[in-house]
Each structure stands twice: as structure tokens, then as C-alpha cells.
Short mmCIF file of C-alpha atoms (C1' of nucleotides) in Angstrom, two decimals:
data_model
loop_
_atom_site.label_atom_id
_atom_site.label_comp_id
_atom_site.label_asym_id
_atom_site.label_seq_id
_atom_site.Cartn_x
_atom_site.Cartn_y
_atom_site.Cartn_z
CA MET A 1 106.60 105.91 83.75
CA SER A 2 106.67 103.28 81.03
CA ASP A 3 107.39 99.83 82.45
CA GLN A 4 105.65 98.80 85.62
CA THR A 5 107.42 96.06 87.43
CA LEU A 6 105.21 95.32 90.38
CA THR A 7 106.10 92.28 92.37
CA ASP A 8 103.94 89.30 91.58
CA ARG A 9 101.43 88.92 94.37
CA SER A 10 99.96 85.55 93.52
CA PRO A 11 99.81 82.98 96.36
CA ASP A 12 103.11 81.38 95.36
CA SER A 13 105.14 84.56 95.22
CA ASP A 14 107.05 86.47 97.86
CA ARG A 15 104.03 87.39 99.88
CA ALA A 16 103.27 83.81 100.84
CA GLY A 17 106.78 82.51 100.37
CA GLY A 18 107.92 83.83 103.69
CA SER A 19 111.61 84.50 103.36
CA ALA A 20 111.76 87.14 100.64
CA ALA A 21 111.64 90.78 101.71
CA PHE A 22 108.01 91.78 101.77
CA SER A 23 107.18 95.09 100.19
CA PRO A 24 103.59 96.31 100.23
CA LEU A 25 102.03 97.22 96.91
CA TYR A 26 101.63 100.87 97.87
CA GLN A 27 105.36 101.09 98.57
CA GLN A 28 106.06 99.79 95.10
CA ILE A 29 103.66 102.37 93.67
CA LYS A 30 105.40 105.04 95.73
CA ALA A 31 108.76 103.99 94.31
CA LEU A 32 107.39 104.18 90.78
CA LEU A 33 106.02 107.67 91.41
CA LEU A 34 109.38 108.69 92.83
CA GLN A 35 111.08 107.43 89.69
CA GLY A 36 108.71 109.53 87.61
CA LEU A 37 109.47 112.60 89.68
CA ASP A 38 113.20 111.96 89.53
CA ARG A 39 113.31 111.59 85.78
CA GLY A 40 111.24 114.74 85.38
CA GLU A 41 108.15 113.10 83.96
CA TRP A 42 106.10 115.67 85.86
CA LYS A 43 107.78 119.02 86.51
CA PRO A 44 107.55 121.03 89.73
CA GLY A 45 104.28 122.91 89.81
CA GLU A 46 102.59 120.53 87.38
CA ALA A 47 99.86 118.07 88.25
CA ILE A 48 100.48 114.34 88.26
CA PRO A 49 97.76 112.07 86.83
CA SER A 50 94.61 111.65 88.89
CA GLU A 51 94.33 108.86 91.43
CA LEU A 52 91.88 106.95 89.28
CA GLU A 53 94.12 107.21 86.25
CA LEU A 54 97.15 106.00 88.20
CA ALA A 55 95.07 103.19 89.68
CA ALA A 56 94.12 102.07 86.18
CA ARG A 57 97.67 102.37 84.95
CA PHE A 58 99.13 100.33 87.81
CA GLN A 59 96.21 97.90 87.97
CA VAL A 60 95.51 98.56 91.64
CA SER A 61 92.65 100.14 93.52
CA GLN A 62 92.36 103.86 94.11
CA GLY A 63 92.99 103.32 97.82
CA THR A 64 96.39 101.82 97.17
CA VAL A 65 97.47 104.70 94.95
CA ARG A 66 96.09 107.01 97.58
CA LYS A 67 98.26 105.59 100.30
CA ALA A 68 101.37 105.97 98.13
CA ILE A 69 100.51 109.59 97.38
CA ASP A 70 99.71 110.21 101.05
CA GLU A 71 103.26 109.38 102.01
CA LEU A 72 104.78 111.50 99.27
CA ALA A 73 102.56 114.38 100.34
CA ALA A 74 103.60 113.90 103.97
CA GLU A 75 107.22 114.22 102.82
CA ASN A 76 106.33 117.42 100.97
CA LEU A 77 107.21 115.98 97.58
CA LEU A 78 103.63 116.29 96.40
CA LEU A 79 100.89 118.72 97.26
CA ARG A 80 97.24 117.71 97.26
CA ARG A 81 94.58 120.24 96.35
CA GLN A 82 91.05 119.05 96.72
CA GLY A 83 89.03 119.42 93.57
CA LYS A 84 92.06 120.29 91.47
CA GLY A 85 94.60 117.53 91.59
CA THR A 86 97.93 116.50 93.05
CA PHE A 87 100.89 118.70 92.21
CA VAL A 88 104.64 118.35 92.28
CA ALA A 89 106.05 120.54 95.05
CA THR A 90 107.99 123.58 93.91
CA HIS A 91 110.19 126.21 95.54
CA HIS A 92 108.42 128.89 93.50
CA GLU A 93 106.10 129.73 96.38
CA ALA A 94 106.42 132.14 99.26
CA LYS A 95 105.36 129.61 101.88
CA VAL A 96 107.86 126.98 100.84
CA ARG A 97 110.83 129.30 101.32
CA PHE A 98 110.60 129.26 105.08
CA ARG A 99 110.72 125.51 105.03
CA PHE A 100 114.47 125.72 104.46
CA LEU A 101 115.35 129.15 105.82
CA ARG A 102 114.78 128.84 109.53
CA LEU A 103 116.16 132.22 110.48
CA THR A 104 113.32 134.44 111.67
CA PRO A 105 113.15 138.01 113.01
CA ASP A 106 112.79 138.12 116.82
CA ASP A 107 109.85 140.44 116.48
CA ALA A 108 107.61 139.48 113.62
CA THR A 109 108.45 142.55 111.54
CA PRO A 110 108.83 141.48 107.96
CA ALA A 111 112.18 142.54 106.63
CA VAL A 112 113.28 143.59 103.18
CA SER A 113 115.88 141.13 101.99
CA GLY A 114 118.67 141.50 99.53
CA SER A 115 121.39 139.24 98.17
CA ARG A 116 124.89 140.23 97.13
CA ILE A 117 126.98 137.72 95.23
CA LEU A 118 130.64 137.83 96.32
CA ASP A 119 131.98 135.38 93.80
CA VAL A 120 131.26 132.31 91.75
CA ARG A 121 134.11 129.95 90.90
CA ARG A 122 134.54 126.53 89.37
CA LEU A 123 137.28 124.41 90.86
CA LYS A 124 138.33 120.92 91.81
CA ALA A 125 136.46 119.77 94.90
CA PRO A 126 138.42 119.92 98.15
CA ALA A 127 138.44 116.56 99.91
CA ASP A 128 135.87 117.43 102.57
CA VAL A 129 133.45 118.90 100.04
CA ALA A 130 133.86 115.95 97.70
CA ALA A 131 133.13 113.54 100.51
CA LEU A 132 129.98 115.33 101.64
CA LEU A 133 128.66 115.65 98.08
CA GLU A 134 129.63 112.05 97.32
CA LEU A 135 131.87 113.06 94.43
CA ARG A 136 135.16 111.54 93.42
CA SER A 137 137.93 113.74 94.72
CA GLY A 138 139.14 116.02 91.97
CA GLU A 139 135.73 116.40 90.33
CA THR A 140 134.66 119.91 89.48
CA VAL A 141 132.42 121.84 91.82
CA VAL A 142 130.91 125.29 91.77
CA ASN A 143 131.66 127.48 94.76
CA LEU A 144 129.38 130.42 95.37
CA ARG A 145 129.63 132.95 98.15
CA ARG A 146 127.09 135.60 98.98
CA VAL A 147 125.82 137.91 101.68
CA LEU A 148 122.14 138.15 102.52
CA SER A 149 120.92 141.34 104.12
CA PHE A 150 117.71 142.19 105.90
CA ASP A 151 116.71 145.82 106.09
CA ASP A 152 120.13 146.65 104.68
CA SER A 153 122.10 145.04 107.48
CA PRO A 154 124.22 142.05 106.45
CA THR A 155 122.98 139.00 108.35
CA ILE A 156 123.83 135.80 106.53
CA LEU A 157 127.09 134.73 104.96
CA ASP A 158 126.71 131.74 102.65
CA ASP A 159 129.45 129.53 101.26
CA ILE A 160 127.76 127.20 98.81
CA TRP A 161 129.20 124.18 97.00
CA LEU A 162 127.46 122.47 94.10
CA PRO A 163 128.46 119.50 91.94
CA GLY A 164 129.76 120.88 88.64
CA ALA A 165 128.01 118.52 86.26
CA PRO A 166 124.35 119.33 86.94
CA PHE A 167 125.09 123.03 87.33
CA LYS A 168 126.82 123.81 84.05
CA GLY A 169 126.71 127.44 83.06
CA LEU A 170 125.95 128.86 86.46
CA THR A 171 127.39 132.36 86.48
CA ALA A 172 127.28 135.39 88.76
CA GLU A 173 125.35 137.32 86.13
CA LEU A 174 122.67 134.68 85.97
CA LEU A 175 122.35 134.70 89.74
CA GLU A 176 122.17 138.46 89.95
CA ALA A 177 119.55 138.62 87.22
CA SER A 178 117.26 136.22 89.06
CA ARG A 179 114.97 137.58 91.71
CA SER A 180 113.71 134.16 92.85
CA PRO A 181 115.28 132.20 95.69
CA LEU A 182 118.23 129.99 94.92
CA TYR A 183 116.35 126.70 95.13
CA ALA A 184 113.68 127.99 92.75
CA LEU A 185 116.42 128.86 90.29
CA PHE A 186 118.01 125.44 90.65
CA GLU A 187 114.64 123.94 89.90
CA SER A 188 113.72 125.85 86.77
CA GLU A 189 117.20 126.36 85.30
CA TYR A 190 118.91 123.09 86.15
CA GLY A 191 116.08 120.66 86.88
CA VAL A 192 117.39 120.05 90.38
CA SER A 193 114.71 119.83 93.08
CA MET A 194 115.82 120.08 96.68
CA VAL A 195 113.62 117.84 98.70
CA ARG A 196 115.19 117.40 102.10
CA ALA A 197 118.18 118.71 104.04
CA GLU A 198 120.27 117.94 107.09
CA GLU A 199 121.81 120.70 109.17
CA LYS A 200 124.56 120.78 111.79
CA ILE A 201 124.66 123.88 113.92
CA LYS A 202 127.34 125.36 116.16
CA ALA A 203 128.15 128.62 117.85
CA VAL A 204 131.48 129.99 116.66
CA ALA A 205 133.54 133.17 116.87
CA ALA A 206 133.71 135.33 113.77
CA ASP A 207 137.05 135.21 111.96
CA ALA A 208 138.53 138.24 110.21
CA ALA A 209 136.82 137.64 106.87
CA GLN A 210 133.42 136.99 108.41
CA ALA A 211 133.75 139.95 110.74
CA GLU A 212 134.35 142.34 107.90
CA LEU A 213 131.52 141.08 105.72
CA LEU A 214 129.01 141.07 108.55
CA ALA A 215 130.26 144.34 110.04
CA VAL A 216 131.04 142.99 113.49
CA GLU A 217 134.24 142.59 115.49
CA VAL A 218 136.43 139.54 115.24
CA GLY A 219 135.31 137.02 117.82
CA HIS A 220 131.66 138.01 117.66
CA PRO A 221 129.41 134.95 118.21
CA LEU A 222 127.91 133.57 115.00
CA LEU A 223 125.53 130.75 114.33
CA GLN A 224 127.32 128.36 112.00
CA VAL A 225 124.98 126.20 109.95
CA GLU A 226 126.24 123.42 107.72
CA ARG A 227 123.55 122.12 105.43
CA ILE A 228 123.49 119.24 102.99
CA SER A 229 120.51 119.28 100.64
CA PHE A 230 119.24 116.23 98.83
CA THR A 231 117.26 115.62 95.62
CA TYR A 232 114.90 112.78 94.96
CA GLY A 233 117.04 109.70 95.40
CA ASP A 234 118.55 111.06 98.62
CA ARG A 235 121.41 112.23 96.44
CA PRO A 236 123.31 115.16 97.97
CA MET A 237 123.25 118.14 95.62
CA GLU A 238 124.37 121.06 97.73
CA LEU A 239 126.69 121.75 100.61
CA ARG A 240 126.03 125.08 102.23
CA ARG A 241 128.02 126.58 105.05
CA GLY A 242 126.27 129.56 106.54
CA ALA A 243 127.17 132.03 109.26
CA TYR A 244 124.20 133.82 110.77
CA LEU A 245 124.15 136.98 112.83
CA THR A 246 121.61 136.40 115.58
CA GLU A 247 121.25 139.73 117.33
CA ARG A 248 117.79 140.41 115.96
CA PHE A 249 117.08 137.02 114.42
CA HIS A 250 116.84 133.49 115.71
CA TYR A 251 116.83 130.00 114.25
CA ARG A 252 113.47 128.42 114.93
CA ASN A 253 112.83 124.73 115.21
CA SER A 254 109.98 122.42 116.12
CA LEU A 255 110.49 119.16 117.96
CA ASN A 256 107.82 116.56 117.44
CA MET B 1 86.24 107.92 127.48
CA SER B 2 82.65 107.79 128.67
CA ASP B 3 80.39 109.99 126.61
CA GLN B 4 80.81 110.00 122.88
CA THR B 5 79.45 113.11 121.26
CA LEU B 6 80.01 112.50 117.59
CA THR B 7 78.40 114.98 115.28
CA ASP B 8 75.19 113.76 113.75
CA ARG B 9 75.94 112.75 110.20
CA SER B 10 72.42 112.21 108.90
CA PRO B 11 71.53 113.96 105.63
CA ASP B 12 70.00 116.96 107.38
CA SER B 13 72.94 117.70 109.64
CA ASP B 14 76.06 119.76 109.19
CA ARG B 15 77.53 117.61 106.49
CA ALA B 16 74.76 118.43 104.04
CA GLY B 17 73.80 121.74 105.58
CA GLY B 18 76.73 123.52 104.04
CA SER B 19 77.50 126.39 106.36
CA ALA B 20 78.50 124.64 109.58
CA ALA B 21 82.18 123.77 110.02
CA PHE B 22 82.67 120.32 108.57
CA SER B 23 84.69 117.95 110.66
CA PRO B 24 85.38 114.45 109.38
CA LEU B 25 84.44 111.56 111.60
CA TYR B 26 88.02 110.44 112.03
CA GLN B 27 88.95 113.88 113.33
CA GLN B 28 86.24 113.60 115.94
CA ILE B 29 87.56 110.18 116.91
CA LYS B 30 91.04 111.63 117.10
CA ALA B 31 89.83 114.36 119.42
CA LEU B 32 88.16 111.78 121.66
CA LEU B 33 91.36 109.74 121.82
CA LEU B 34 93.29 112.90 122.65
CA GLN B 35 90.89 113.61 125.49
CA GLY B 36 91.46 110.11 126.81
CA LEU B 37 95.21 110.58 126.68
CA ASP B 38 95.00 113.98 128.31
CA ARG B 39 92.90 112.78 131.22
CA GLY B 40 95.24 109.85 131.74
CA GLU B 41 92.80 107.13 130.78
CA TRP B 42 95.71 105.25 129.28
CA LYS B 43 99.13 105.91 130.80
CA PRO B 44 102.40 106.27 128.89
CA GLY B 45 103.72 102.84 127.99
CA GLU B 46 100.29 101.22 128.22
CA ALA B 47 98.27 99.92 125.30
CA ILE B 48 95.10 101.63 124.19
CA PRO B 49 92.15 99.42 123.18
CA SER B 50 92.43 97.57 119.87
CA GLU B 51 91.17 99.15 116.68
CA LEU B 52 88.22 96.81 116.50
CA GLU B 53 87.24 97.55 120.08
CA LEU B 54 87.43 101.30 119.52
CA ALA B 55 85.45 100.91 116.30
CA ALA B 56 82.70 99.11 118.21
CA ARG B 57 82.77 101.67 121.00
CA PHE B 58 82.51 104.65 118.65
CA GLN B 59 80.15 102.92 116.21
CA VAL B 60 82.38 103.47 113.22
CA SER B 61 84.35 101.19 110.95
CA GLN B 62 87.85 100.02 111.74
CA GLY B 63 89.20 102.11 108.88
CA THR B 64 87.95 105.30 110.45
CA VAL B 65 89.53 104.51 113.83
CA ARG B 66 92.65 103.57 111.94
CA LYS B 67 92.94 106.94 110.27
CA ALA B 68 92.57 108.72 113.61
CA ILE B 69 95.28 106.56 115.16
CA ASP B 70 97.47 107.03 112.09
CA GLU B 71 97.59 110.76 112.70
CA LEU B 72 98.31 110.41 116.40
CA ALA B 73 101.09 107.96 115.58
CA ALA B 74 102.51 110.39 113.01
CA GLU B 75 102.63 113.02 115.75
CA ASN B 76 104.45 110.56 118.01
CA LEU B 77 101.67 110.50 120.60
CA LEU B 78 101.00 106.84 119.94
CA LEU B 79 103.23 103.98 118.88
CA ARG B 80 101.97 101.12 116.76
CA ARG B 81 103.46 97.67 117.17
CA GLN B 82 102.22 95.08 114.73
CA GLY B 83 100.84 92.00 116.41
CA LYS B 84 100.91 93.61 119.84
CA GLY B 85 98.81 96.73 119.93
CA THR B 86 98.99 100.52 119.98
CA PHE B 87 100.82 102.12 122.88
CA VAL B 88 100.95 105.52 124.48
CA ALA B 89 104.33 107.11 123.76
CA THR B 90 106.66 107.42 126.73
CA HIS B 91 109.96 109.12 127.46
CA HIS B 92 111.14 105.97 129.24
CA GLU B 93 112.96 104.74 126.16
CA ALA B 94 116.47 105.34 124.92
CA LYS B 95 115.40 106.15 121.38
CA VAL B 96 112.89 108.81 122.39
CA ARG B 97 115.48 110.85 124.30
CA PHE B 98 117.20 112.06 121.19
CA ARG B 99 113.90 113.36 119.87
CA PHE B 100 114.25 116.36 122.19
CA LEU B 101 117.99 116.54 122.80
CA ARG B 102 119.40 117.52 119.45
CA LEU B 103 122.97 117.99 120.63
CA THR B 104 125.14 115.26 119.15
CA PRO B 105 128.87 114.49 119.32
CA ASP B 106 130.73 115.55 116.16
CA ASP B 107 132.27 112.14 115.90
CA ALA B 108 129.82 109.43 116.74
CA THR B 109 131.62 108.41 119.93
CA PRO B 110 129.01 107.73 122.57
CA ALA B 111 129.66 109.82 125.64
CA VAL B 112 129.07 109.17 129.29
CA SER B 113 126.65 111.75 130.55
CA GLY B 114 126.14 113.16 134.00
CA SER B 115 123.83 115.74 135.53
CA ARG B 116 124.60 118.10 138.40
CA ILE B 117 121.74 120.03 139.96
CA LEU B 118 122.76 123.57 140.88
CA ASP B 119 119.58 124.59 142.63
CA VAL B 120 115.84 124.17 142.77
CA ARG B 121 113.70 127.08 143.93
CA ARG B 122 110.05 127.98 144.07
CA LEU B 123 109.21 131.62 143.39
CA LYS B 124 106.72 133.97 141.83
CA ALA B 125 106.98 133.86 138.07
CA PRO B 126 108.89 136.73 136.44
CA ALA B 127 106.79 138.47 133.81
CA ASP B 128 108.53 136.94 130.78
CA VAL B 129 108.34 133.42 132.19
CA ALA B 130 104.68 133.83 133.15
CA ALA B 131 103.84 135.01 129.66
CA LEU B 132 105.58 132.12 127.94
CA LEU B 133 104.03 129.53 130.27
CA GLU B 134 100.63 131.22 129.99
CA LEU B 135 100.40 131.79 133.73
CA ARG B 136 98.94 134.78 135.53
CA SER B 137 101.79 136.99 136.64
CA GLY B 138 102.63 136.29 140.25
CA GLU B 139 101.80 132.60 140.08
CA THR B 140 104.32 130.22 141.56
CA VAL B 141 106.88 128.53 139.35
CA VAL B 142 109.69 126.10 139.97
CA ASN B 143 113.10 127.16 138.75
CA LEU B 144 115.70 124.47 138.27
CA ARG B 145 119.27 124.93 137.13
CA ARG B 146 121.67 122.19 136.23
CA VAL B 147 124.83 121.33 134.35
CA LEU B 148 125.02 118.36 132.01
CA SER B 149 128.43 116.88 131.35
CA PHE B 150 129.65 114.49 128.71
CA ASP B 151 132.80 112.54 129.44
CA ASP B 152 133.24 114.72 132.52
CA SER B 153 133.38 117.98 130.62
CA PRO B 154 130.52 120.39 131.33
CA THR B 155 128.64 120.98 128.10
CA ILE B 156 125.07 122.09 128.76
CA LEU B 157 123.76 124.68 131.16
CA ASP B 158 120.01 124.44 131.70
CA ASP B 159 117.75 127.01 133.30
CA ILE B 160 114.34 125.37 133.55
CA TRP B 161 111.00 126.90 134.56
CA LEU B 162 107.93 124.84 135.41
CA PRO B 163 104.44 125.86 136.50
CA GLY B 164 104.21 125.34 140.26
CA ALA B 165 100.83 123.65 140.45
CA PRO B 166 101.46 120.45 138.46
CA PHE B 167 104.94 120.09 139.90
CA LYS B 168 104.27 120.13 143.61
CA GLY B 169 106.94 118.51 145.70
CA LEU B 170 109.71 118.66 143.14
CA THR B 171 112.96 118.83 145.12
CA ALA B 172 116.65 118.62 144.40
CA GLU B 173 116.87 115.35 146.31
CA LEU B 174 114.19 113.78 144.18
CA LEU B 175 115.96 114.89 141.02
CA GLU B 176 119.31 113.63 142.16
CA ALA B 177 117.87 110.29 143.15
CA SER B 178 116.39 109.71 139.71
CA ARG B 179 118.56 108.28 137.01
CA SER B 180 115.99 108.70 134.23
CA PRO B 181 115.82 111.73 132.00
CA LEU B 182 113.86 114.71 133.18
CA TYR B 183 110.88 114.20 130.89
CA ALA B 184 110.57 110.59 131.99
CA LEU B 185 110.47 111.77 135.60
CA PHE B 186 107.82 114.37 134.79
CA GLU B 187 105.77 111.63 133.21
CA SER B 188 105.86 109.06 136.01
CA GLU B 189 105.99 111.39 139.00
CA TYR B 190 103.74 114.24 137.92
CA GLY B 191 101.66 112.81 135.08
CA VAL B 192 102.93 115.43 132.69
CA SER B 193 103.72 114.18 129.19
CA MET B 194 105.76 116.42 126.92
CA VAL B 195 104.53 115.94 123.43
CA ARG B 196 105.93 118.74 121.30
CA ALA B 197 108.35 121.64 121.67
CA GLU B 198 109.36 124.84 119.95
CA GLU B 199 112.94 126.09 120.05
CA LYS B 200 114.56 129.44 119.30
CA ILE B 201 118.29 129.35 118.82
CA LYS B 202 120.94 132.05 118.86
CA ALA B 203 124.69 132.33 119.13
CA VAL B 204 125.70 134.37 122.18
CA ALA B 205 128.81 135.23 124.17
CA ALA B 206 129.24 133.54 127.53
CA ASP B 207 128.66 135.81 130.52
CA ALA B 208 130.64 135.48 133.74
CA ALA B 209 128.33 132.93 135.35
CA GLN B 210 128.09 130.76 132.26
CA ALA B 211 131.83 130.98 131.66
CA GLU B 212 132.62 129.68 135.12
CA LEU B 213 130.16 126.79 135.03
CA LEU B 214 131.21 125.67 131.57
CA ALA B 215 134.92 126.29 132.21
CA VAL B 216 135.48 128.68 129.32
CA GLU B 217 136.46 132.35 129.10
CA VAL B 218 133.93 135.13 129.22
CA GLY B 219 132.82 135.91 125.66
CA HIS B 220 133.19 132.35 124.44
CA PRO B 221 130.53 131.56 121.80
CA LEU B 222 127.63 129.50 123.12
CA LEU B 223 124.57 128.06 121.48
CA GLN B 224 121.59 129.52 123.30
CA VAL B 225 118.46 127.41 123.01
CA GLU B 226 115.11 128.55 124.34
CA ARG B 227 112.58 125.77 124.39
CA ILE B 228 108.91 125.73 125.23
CA SER B 229 107.49 122.24 125.70
CA PHE B 230 103.82 121.40 125.40
CA THR B 231 101.55 118.68 126.78
CA TYR B 232 98.49 117.24 125.12
CA GLY B 233 96.26 120.25 124.63
CA ASP B 234 99.13 122.36 123.32
CA ARG B 235 99.44 123.67 126.83
CA PRO B 236 102.94 124.99 127.63
CA MET B 237 104.42 123.11 130.58
CA GLU B 238 108.10 123.96 130.52
CA LEU B 239 110.32 126.83 129.58
CA ARG B 240 113.93 125.81 129.22
CA ARG B 241 116.81 128.11 128.48
CA GLY B 242 119.92 126.19 127.58
CA ALA B 243 123.47 127.21 126.78
CA TYR B 244 125.42 124.61 124.82
CA LEU B 245 129.13 124.34 124.33
CA THR B 246 129.65 123.32 120.71
CA GLU B 247 133.34 122.61 120.40
CA ARG B 248 132.90 118.88 120.11
CA PHE B 249 129.12 118.75 119.71
CA HIS B 250 126.62 120.14 117.25
CA TYR B 251 122.89 120.69 117.11
CA ARG B 252 121.45 118.51 114.38
CA ASN B 253 118.29 119.23 112.48
CA SER B 254 116.41 117.83 109.53
CA LEU B 255 114.50 119.98 107.11
CA ASN B 256 111.67 118.31 105.28
"C1'" DA C 1 77.87 118.76 85.07
"C1'" DA C 2 82.14 116.58 85.18
"C1'" DG C 3 86.38 115.70 87.39
"C1'" DT C 4 89.30 115.97 91.25
"C1'" DG C 5 90.65 114.67 95.99
"C1'" DG C 6 88.44 113.26 100.75
"C1'" DT C 7 85.64 110.29 103.73
"C1'" DC C 8 83.55 106.03 105.15
"C1'" DT C 9 82.17 101.36 104.91
"C1'" DA C 10 82.43 96.12 104.89
"C1'" DG C 11 84.95 92.46 104.10
"C1'" DA C 12 88.94 89.58 102.92
"C1'" DC C 13 93.32 88.30 103.74
"C1'" DC C 14 98.33 88.84 105.38
"C1'" DA C 15 102.19 89.63 108.84
"C1'" DC C 16 103.51 89.52 113.36
"C1'" DC C 17 103.25 88.34 118.29
"C1'" DG C 18 102.32 85.69 122.25
"C1'" DG C 19 100.62 81.87 124.86
"C1'" DC D 1 95.96 79.20 117.91
"C1'" DG D 2 93.68 83.77 118.54
"C1'" DG D 3 94.41 88.60 118.64
"C1'" DT D 4 96.78 92.52 117.04
"C1'" DG D 5 98.02 95.85 113.48
"C1'" DG D 6 98.83 96.14 108.10
"C1'" DT D 7 97.34 95.73 103.29
"C1'" DC D 8 94.06 95.74 99.57
"C1'" DT D 9 89.70 95.91 97.33
"C1'" DA D 10 85.16 97.75 95.51
"C1'" DG D 11 81.85 100.80 95.97
"C1'" DA D 12 79.17 104.70 97.71
"C1'" DC D 13 78.92 109.26 98.67
"C1'" DC D 14 80.73 114.08 99.95
"C1'" DA D 15 83.51 118.45 99.23
"C1'" DC D 16 85.73 121.37 96.21
"C1'" DT D 17 87.06 123.37 91.71
"C1'" DT D 18 86.31 124.59 86.96
"C1'" DA D 19 83.78 125.27 83.09
#
DNA sequence: AAGTGGTCTAGACCACCGG
DNA sequence: CGGTGGTCTAGACCACTTA
């Protein structure tokens, strides 16, 4: 957060000029904060500077900084805590986990969960994966497959693809040693913060491989969830293809 | 919007008292606006009074009204249009329709859609339906079933339950005569605005009835979507059980 | 008591829309 | 041109946390 290149707002500049694209000050502040987050100036879980300090730094009023932070907080990139400060969102919290895992038990019984890694491989990205992750075809990716169980019954089959460069040194051992959720691991081990995701959902019939791993017959209906997760600059950083068993679980969603 | 019962904010009142629940002024304004919307003071598509007028009416500053409206706009109850005014959200708009229908063609080809009403009945609410619609068991409900087709292939099977009282006089003829989406009809004919919904999604196997209507074999995987829609006071006003064919469509979702 | 975010005000000015 | 929402400021005061 060194150089601050706010658009000149004197009467002769863009604001009064008319034709140039008009960008409010608070949007420029927001962009600067985003840059700071992206380059890791403040790490997940840490506090960013106070509103007054940022206002002084950017030479604007507290209200303008406030509006920028408001938007970032609404997007769940920042977390405000009255009396304490404003903090960078992190996946190292129980409540945040259900923001991305929408599968919920039909009855509210909390379930014991377990993860079993099937394999972790590095390979050249298949064309479809490369396209979705915005990689050049032939670039290295990490492919990770696992089974998630609840109360000892296998429920989720995940086929996860990650760009190779940011995830150097990701091994099965490392994954098995970690007890935190995957996105928390990505955050603390690789500095990759997942901020937003898009999902496409279908109902499909289980193929032979899926049927065996989930202990159902071939043809059994499965919820197929394809997710692309993004970091700060809307840069795709994970492709995840999941197959969910939905006998005792459902995918919940809110429409606003 | 007649009586305005804002909490006294003098030094001796709740704000300084300490123990009473503290509610910011703008939240009280928001609640008043919500009341006005609920009682139909301003109809969907109409403009609400300007910020300055509301500020004068409620004896607060424009900024405070603004913050109340900001939240209602964020929840999609109101729509701000610079230079024109603030409008009550309505389902009579193409863009709003895809806020509740999350099924999207895999390739972006726009599809011609058609609706066929199977039947419309009035009956005493089954126990599960009554519970979800927060009705006393035995109260009358309207049950409506239909098939939605895209490009002439049946794709969505809807089983819709509505509380009988607000939807008096709903008939198959009326539905078939209308070319607007269901929620738009509810709005203009029955004064019921759907504002928010919760969905629970599973993958299931088609039963005999579903298989025939959707022209697939029994056992074919279907996306089963149970939706409860709410009006202004978070009052449930529709239970919808849908079965979606997802060969050429998918359910899209964004995780923030 | 000091420092943080949260509320509220009053006023100025800008961007956009319509007559 | 007047009216609308949108931005920005400066300042006061409140609520909450920590020490």
C-alpha cells in the first residue's frame, strides 16, 4: 500500500470533464484496499489499519473510507468488529465453512466428518480444466481426489483441480496431516484466499467408480456440483467437481 | 405510513439507559418503510417518496433515510434509479425472473419456454404442507401442478401449494390466460409479493408419474428442488416442489 | 481512558433524468 | 431547469473492547 494514485478531483479533471469514466473516490479506495489484500499486505485473520488511519493515509474523510470498507465487508472479504477493528476474512473459523459447503443434514443432527484422500497427482492440465482455470493448455495442475464421510458413511466424492504454480509442494501427506478444512490450508500454507465461487449443479446417475466409492449401485442418483473458486482479482484458483449423496442430506440455498 | 413511533432518543431514554435493546434510528425507519410496503402503501413498480420527503416526514436527516433505503435496496425490496427515484421491486421485469429460476441452459442458447397447467385444486392442507406454510392443519390450500417446457421438451415439473385465503379465485383458466410469470401474477392479481426464498435440493430417481410427464424412464436422475417463498414479514406464502431435468440445463449458484 | 467501529447531522456539490 | 439519487466532508456523539 505504498503509492496512492487517486484520480485528480479538481474542477478540471474527469469529474467535471464529462466524457471520462467517472469513478467515485470510495471505489478507488476500495480498489486500493483490494490491492493490499491481494498482495498480502494484511493476512487473513489480521486487522487492517483503522478507518481514521486509512482516511489520513488516503487524504479522504473517514466516511469515504467507511463506504469502501462497507462494500468489502458486504462481500465477506473483511469482517468488522465494533470496538476492535476490521479484520481480513479467514477460512479458519467454524462459521465460515458452511459458506462454501452447502450440503446439510436433513435433520439438524450434527455429524462427525472425516476425509480420506484417494490420490494426489501433478499432471498437464486437460483442455477443459485448463480453460476453466484460465491456464495455458499443457500447464501443470494438481489433481486431488478424496471422499468425505459423515458418521462413517461416504457422502461426498471430490475431484479437485488446482493450478500447479501457486500450489507447489502439495502432497497427500501434508493433506492428511492437516485437520483444518481445505480452504484454510490453502490460506495458511499457500497464501491463496478463496473469496467467491460459482457452482453448476445437475442430477446424474452414478457411474461404476462413483458407485463403488459411495457404496451405492450404479445408476443411483447423485448431485453433481461443479465449482469454480476465485481469489481476490476474480482469478480462478480451483475447479472442484463433486458428487453428493443426498439420501440424508440436501443442498441448501437462499434466493434473495 | 400514518403514525410514526420512533423511539425517544433524548439522553434519558434507551440509548443512554444501557439495558434496553438499542435500535438505531435508521433501523426504525427501515421497519416503517417495510410496514408501508407490506400494507401496500406503495405498489410494486411504483416510486416511494423521495429521500428528502421521507426525511422531513420522519424528522431525520437525509443520510439516515438513505441508510434505511440502502439496506432495503440491498435486499432487493427496493430499486434505486438515479435521477428518477426509488421504486418498489416487481416481478414484472425480465431480469428479475432469473433471480428465482436458477435453471439455466448449459450452452447459453436462449430457449422458448411454455407452461402447461395440469390441474388446480382447492383442498385441506396435508400436515407437511400446513407446517411449512405455517397454517393450522385443515386450512384450505390451493394445489397447482404444471409442466414447463423449453424448446418443446418438458423440463420442469412443479407441484405448488398456496395458502387458500390470499389466493381466492385462482383458477386454471386465469393461469392459462396470463402470459406473465407466476410471481408477477401473484403480485398484480393477489397483492402478494415474493421477496425471498429458501431452497433444499436433492438428486432423486424419477417415479412413474414424473417419468411419464418428463418423457424419461423410471429411475432417471432428477433434480428435486423444494422451495419456500416468503413475503414481506418473512411470512411463507408458497411451497413449491420442483423436479428438474438436467440433461441440457443446470442449476447455477453463487457462493459469496 | 483510549481506541475502535457505528450512528447521525447539516451542508455542499455532482450525476442523471425528464419536461 | 428542477428534482431525484449519489458522493464527500467535518464534526459530534454513542457503543463496544481492551487495558
